[in-house]
PDB file of C-alpha atoms in Angstrom:
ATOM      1  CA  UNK A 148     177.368  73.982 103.533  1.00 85.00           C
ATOM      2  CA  UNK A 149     176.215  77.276 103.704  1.00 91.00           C
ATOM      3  CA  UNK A 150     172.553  78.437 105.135  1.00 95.00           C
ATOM      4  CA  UNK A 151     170.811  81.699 104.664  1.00 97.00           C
ATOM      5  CA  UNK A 152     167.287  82.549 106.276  1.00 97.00           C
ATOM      6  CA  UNK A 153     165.347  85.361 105.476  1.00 97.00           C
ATOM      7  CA  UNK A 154     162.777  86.948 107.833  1.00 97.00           C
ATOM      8  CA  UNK A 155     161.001  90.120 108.317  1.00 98.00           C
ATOM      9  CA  UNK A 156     159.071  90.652 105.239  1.00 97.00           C
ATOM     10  CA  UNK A 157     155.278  91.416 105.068  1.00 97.00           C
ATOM     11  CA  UNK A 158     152.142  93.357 103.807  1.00 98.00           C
ATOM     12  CA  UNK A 159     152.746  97.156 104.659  1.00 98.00           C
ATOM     13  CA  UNK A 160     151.377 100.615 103.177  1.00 98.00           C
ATOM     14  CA  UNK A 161     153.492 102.969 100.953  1.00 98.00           C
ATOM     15  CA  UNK A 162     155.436 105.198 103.039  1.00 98.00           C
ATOM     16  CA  UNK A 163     155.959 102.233 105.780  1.00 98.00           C
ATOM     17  CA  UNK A 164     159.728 100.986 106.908  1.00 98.00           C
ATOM     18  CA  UNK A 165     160.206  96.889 107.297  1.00 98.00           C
ATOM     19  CA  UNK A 166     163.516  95.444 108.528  1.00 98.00           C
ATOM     20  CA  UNK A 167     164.657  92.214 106.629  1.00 98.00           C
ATOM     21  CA  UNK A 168     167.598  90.069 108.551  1.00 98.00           C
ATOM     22  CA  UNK A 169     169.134  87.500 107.122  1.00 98.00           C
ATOM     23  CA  UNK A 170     170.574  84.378 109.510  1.00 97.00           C
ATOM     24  CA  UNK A 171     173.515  82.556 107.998  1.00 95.00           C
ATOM     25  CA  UNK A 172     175.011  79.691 109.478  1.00 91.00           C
ATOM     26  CA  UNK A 173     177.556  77.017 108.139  1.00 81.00           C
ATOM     27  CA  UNK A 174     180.817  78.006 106.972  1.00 76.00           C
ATOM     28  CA  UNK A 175     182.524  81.160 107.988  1.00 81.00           C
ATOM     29  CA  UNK A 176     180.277  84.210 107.629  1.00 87.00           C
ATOM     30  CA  UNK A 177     182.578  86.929 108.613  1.00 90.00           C
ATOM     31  CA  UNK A 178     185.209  87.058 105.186  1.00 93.00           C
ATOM     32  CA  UNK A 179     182.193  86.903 102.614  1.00 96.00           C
ATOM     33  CA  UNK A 180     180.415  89.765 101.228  1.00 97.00           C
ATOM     34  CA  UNK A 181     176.515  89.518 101.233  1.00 97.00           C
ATOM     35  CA  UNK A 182     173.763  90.916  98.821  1.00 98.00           C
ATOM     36  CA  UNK A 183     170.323  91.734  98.771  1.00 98.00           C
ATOM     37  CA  UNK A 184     168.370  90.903  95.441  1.00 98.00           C
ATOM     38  CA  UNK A 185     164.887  91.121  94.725  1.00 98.00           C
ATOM     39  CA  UNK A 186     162.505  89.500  92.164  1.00 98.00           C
ATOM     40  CA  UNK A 187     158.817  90.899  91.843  1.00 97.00           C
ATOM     41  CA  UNK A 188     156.349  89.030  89.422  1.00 92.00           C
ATOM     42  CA  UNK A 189     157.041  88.466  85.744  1.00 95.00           C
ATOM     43  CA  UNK A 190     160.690  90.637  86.239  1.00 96.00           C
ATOM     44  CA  UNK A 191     163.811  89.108  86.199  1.00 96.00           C
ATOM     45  CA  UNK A 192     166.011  89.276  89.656  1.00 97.00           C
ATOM     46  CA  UNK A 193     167.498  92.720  90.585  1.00 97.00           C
ATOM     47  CA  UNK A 194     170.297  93.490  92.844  1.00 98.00           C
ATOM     48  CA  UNK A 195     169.605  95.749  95.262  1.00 98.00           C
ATOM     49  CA  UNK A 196     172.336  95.872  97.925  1.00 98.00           C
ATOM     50  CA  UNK A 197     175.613  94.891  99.098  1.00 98.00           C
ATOM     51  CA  UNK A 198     177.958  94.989 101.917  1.00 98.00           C
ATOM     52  CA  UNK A 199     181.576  93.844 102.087  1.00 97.00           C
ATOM     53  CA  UNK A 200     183.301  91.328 104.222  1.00 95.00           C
ATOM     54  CA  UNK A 201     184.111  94.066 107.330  1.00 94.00           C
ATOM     55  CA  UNK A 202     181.457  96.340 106.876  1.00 92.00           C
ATOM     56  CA  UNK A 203     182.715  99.322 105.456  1.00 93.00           C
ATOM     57  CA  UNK A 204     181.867  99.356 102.185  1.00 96.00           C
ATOM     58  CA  UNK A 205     178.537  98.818 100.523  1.00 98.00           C
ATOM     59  CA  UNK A 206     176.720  99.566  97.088  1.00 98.00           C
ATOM     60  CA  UNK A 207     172.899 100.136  96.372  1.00 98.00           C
ATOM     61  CA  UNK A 208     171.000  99.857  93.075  1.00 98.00           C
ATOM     62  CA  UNK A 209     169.810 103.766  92.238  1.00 97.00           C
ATOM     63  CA  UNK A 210     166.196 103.291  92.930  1.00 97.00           C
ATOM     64  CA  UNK A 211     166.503 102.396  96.582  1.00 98.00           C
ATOM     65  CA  UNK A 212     169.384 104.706  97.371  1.00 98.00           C
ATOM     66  CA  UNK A 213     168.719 106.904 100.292  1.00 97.00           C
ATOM     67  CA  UNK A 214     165.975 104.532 101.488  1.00 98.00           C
ATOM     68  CA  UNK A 215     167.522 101.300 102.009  1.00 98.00           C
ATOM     69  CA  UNK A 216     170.444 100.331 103.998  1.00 98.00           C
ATOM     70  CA  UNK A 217     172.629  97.194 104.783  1.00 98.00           C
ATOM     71  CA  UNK A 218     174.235  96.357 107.659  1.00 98.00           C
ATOM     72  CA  UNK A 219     175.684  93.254 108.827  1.00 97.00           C
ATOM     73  CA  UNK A 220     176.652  92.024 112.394  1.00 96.00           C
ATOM     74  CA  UNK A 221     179.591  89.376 112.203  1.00 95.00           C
ATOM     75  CA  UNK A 222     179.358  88.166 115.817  1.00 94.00           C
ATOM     76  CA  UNK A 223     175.882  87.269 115.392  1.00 95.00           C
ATOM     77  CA  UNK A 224     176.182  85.963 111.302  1.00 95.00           C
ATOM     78  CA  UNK A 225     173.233  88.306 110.255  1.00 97.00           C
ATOM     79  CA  UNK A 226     173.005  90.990 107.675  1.00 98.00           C
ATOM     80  CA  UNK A 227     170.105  93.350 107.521  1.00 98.00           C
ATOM     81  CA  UNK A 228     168.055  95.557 104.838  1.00 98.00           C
ATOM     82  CA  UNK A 229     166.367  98.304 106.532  1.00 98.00           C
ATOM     83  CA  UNK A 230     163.977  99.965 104.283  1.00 98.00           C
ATOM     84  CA  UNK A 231     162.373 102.830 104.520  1.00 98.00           C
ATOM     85  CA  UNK A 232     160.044 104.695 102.397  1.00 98.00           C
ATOM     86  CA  UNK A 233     158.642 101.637 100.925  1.00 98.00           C
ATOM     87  CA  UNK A 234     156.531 102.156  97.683  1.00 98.00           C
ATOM     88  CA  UNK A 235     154.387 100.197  95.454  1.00 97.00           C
ATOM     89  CA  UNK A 236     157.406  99.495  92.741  1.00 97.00           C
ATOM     90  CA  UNK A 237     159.366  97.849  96.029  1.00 98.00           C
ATOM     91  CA  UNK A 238     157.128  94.844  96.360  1.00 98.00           C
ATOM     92  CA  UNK A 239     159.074  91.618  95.277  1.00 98.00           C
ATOM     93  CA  UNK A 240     160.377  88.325  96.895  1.00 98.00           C
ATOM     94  CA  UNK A 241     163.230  89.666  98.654  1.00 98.00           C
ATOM     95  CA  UNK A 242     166.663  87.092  98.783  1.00 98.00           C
ATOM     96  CA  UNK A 243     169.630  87.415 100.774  1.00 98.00           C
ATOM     97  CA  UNK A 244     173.336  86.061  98.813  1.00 97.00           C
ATOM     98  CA  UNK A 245     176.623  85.473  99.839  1.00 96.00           C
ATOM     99  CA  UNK A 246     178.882  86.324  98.120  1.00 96.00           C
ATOM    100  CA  UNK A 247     182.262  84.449  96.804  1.00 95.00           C
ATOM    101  CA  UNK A 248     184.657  86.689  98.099  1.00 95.00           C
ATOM    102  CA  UNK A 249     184.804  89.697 100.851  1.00 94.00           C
ATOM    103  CA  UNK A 250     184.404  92.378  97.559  1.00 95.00           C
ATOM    104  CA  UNK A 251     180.859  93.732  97.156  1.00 94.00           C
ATOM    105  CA  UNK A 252     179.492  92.800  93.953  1.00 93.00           C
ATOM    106  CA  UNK A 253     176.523  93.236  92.164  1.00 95.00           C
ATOM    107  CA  UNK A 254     176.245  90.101  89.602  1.00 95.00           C
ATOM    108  CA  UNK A 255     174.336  87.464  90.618  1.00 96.00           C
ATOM    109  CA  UNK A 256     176.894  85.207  89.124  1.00 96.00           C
ATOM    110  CA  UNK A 257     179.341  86.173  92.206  1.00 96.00           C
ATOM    111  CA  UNK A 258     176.717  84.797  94.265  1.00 97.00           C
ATOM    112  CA  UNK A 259     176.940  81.050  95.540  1.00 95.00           C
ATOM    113  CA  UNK A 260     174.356  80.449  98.587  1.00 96.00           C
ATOM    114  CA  UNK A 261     170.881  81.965  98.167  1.00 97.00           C
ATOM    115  CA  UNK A 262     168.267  81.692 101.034  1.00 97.00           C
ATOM    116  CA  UNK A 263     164.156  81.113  99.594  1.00 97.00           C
ATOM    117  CA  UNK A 264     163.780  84.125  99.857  1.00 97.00           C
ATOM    118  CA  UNK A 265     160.668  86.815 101.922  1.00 98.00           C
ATOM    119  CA  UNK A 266     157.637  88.093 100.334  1.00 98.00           C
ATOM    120  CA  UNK A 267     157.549  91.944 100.896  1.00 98.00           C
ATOM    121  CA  UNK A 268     154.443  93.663  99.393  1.00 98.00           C
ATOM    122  CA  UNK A 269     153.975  97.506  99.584  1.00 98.00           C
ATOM    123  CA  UNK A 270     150.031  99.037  98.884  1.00 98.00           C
ATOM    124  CA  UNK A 271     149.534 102.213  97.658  1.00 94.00           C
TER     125      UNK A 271
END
């Protein structure tokens, strides 16, 4: 069994950076890929990162590109969204995925373990 836990989410201002980390624990964390996806009211889910198994390669949905980035540390089983440049349009519940292979991938459907997910809200 797989566990994901989200942290670092909050109530900032447009313009403001927060750092989200996600803790996995449970199988092995190092050969998957992981994903950020967001869901803000009344929308459905939306990617909006992803990093591959080592690191090297990683994918960002168009609207946070240049703002956000992933990173992941295997000896410590985290990955973590650094955002920048947070605007109104950015607040959503923020979830961090594993994915089912070391590829990044942006379909939820290549997604097994989900953590509950971190309320980020950005004011204008």
């Amino acid at each position: 069994q797989v566990q994901l836990v989200e942290s670092g989410g909050g109530l900032v201002q447009a313009g403001d950076s927060l750092r989200l980390s996600c803790a996995a624990s449970g199988q092995t964390f190092s050969t998957y890929a992981m994903g950020w996806f967001r869901q803000a009211p009344g929308k459905e889910r939306e990617f909006v990162a992803a990093i591959d198994w080592l690191g090297g390669s990683t994918y960002y949905v168009n609207s946070v590109k240049g703002r956000f980035t992933i990173s992941r540390d295997n000896a410590k089983n985290t990955v973590v969204l650094q955002m920048n440049s947070l605007k109104p349009e950015d607040t959503a519940v923020y979830y961090c995925a594993r994915s089912r292979d070391g590829t990044v991938r942006l379909g939820s459907s290549w997604y097994d373990y989900w953590g509950q997910g971190t309320q980020v809200t950005v004011s204008s």
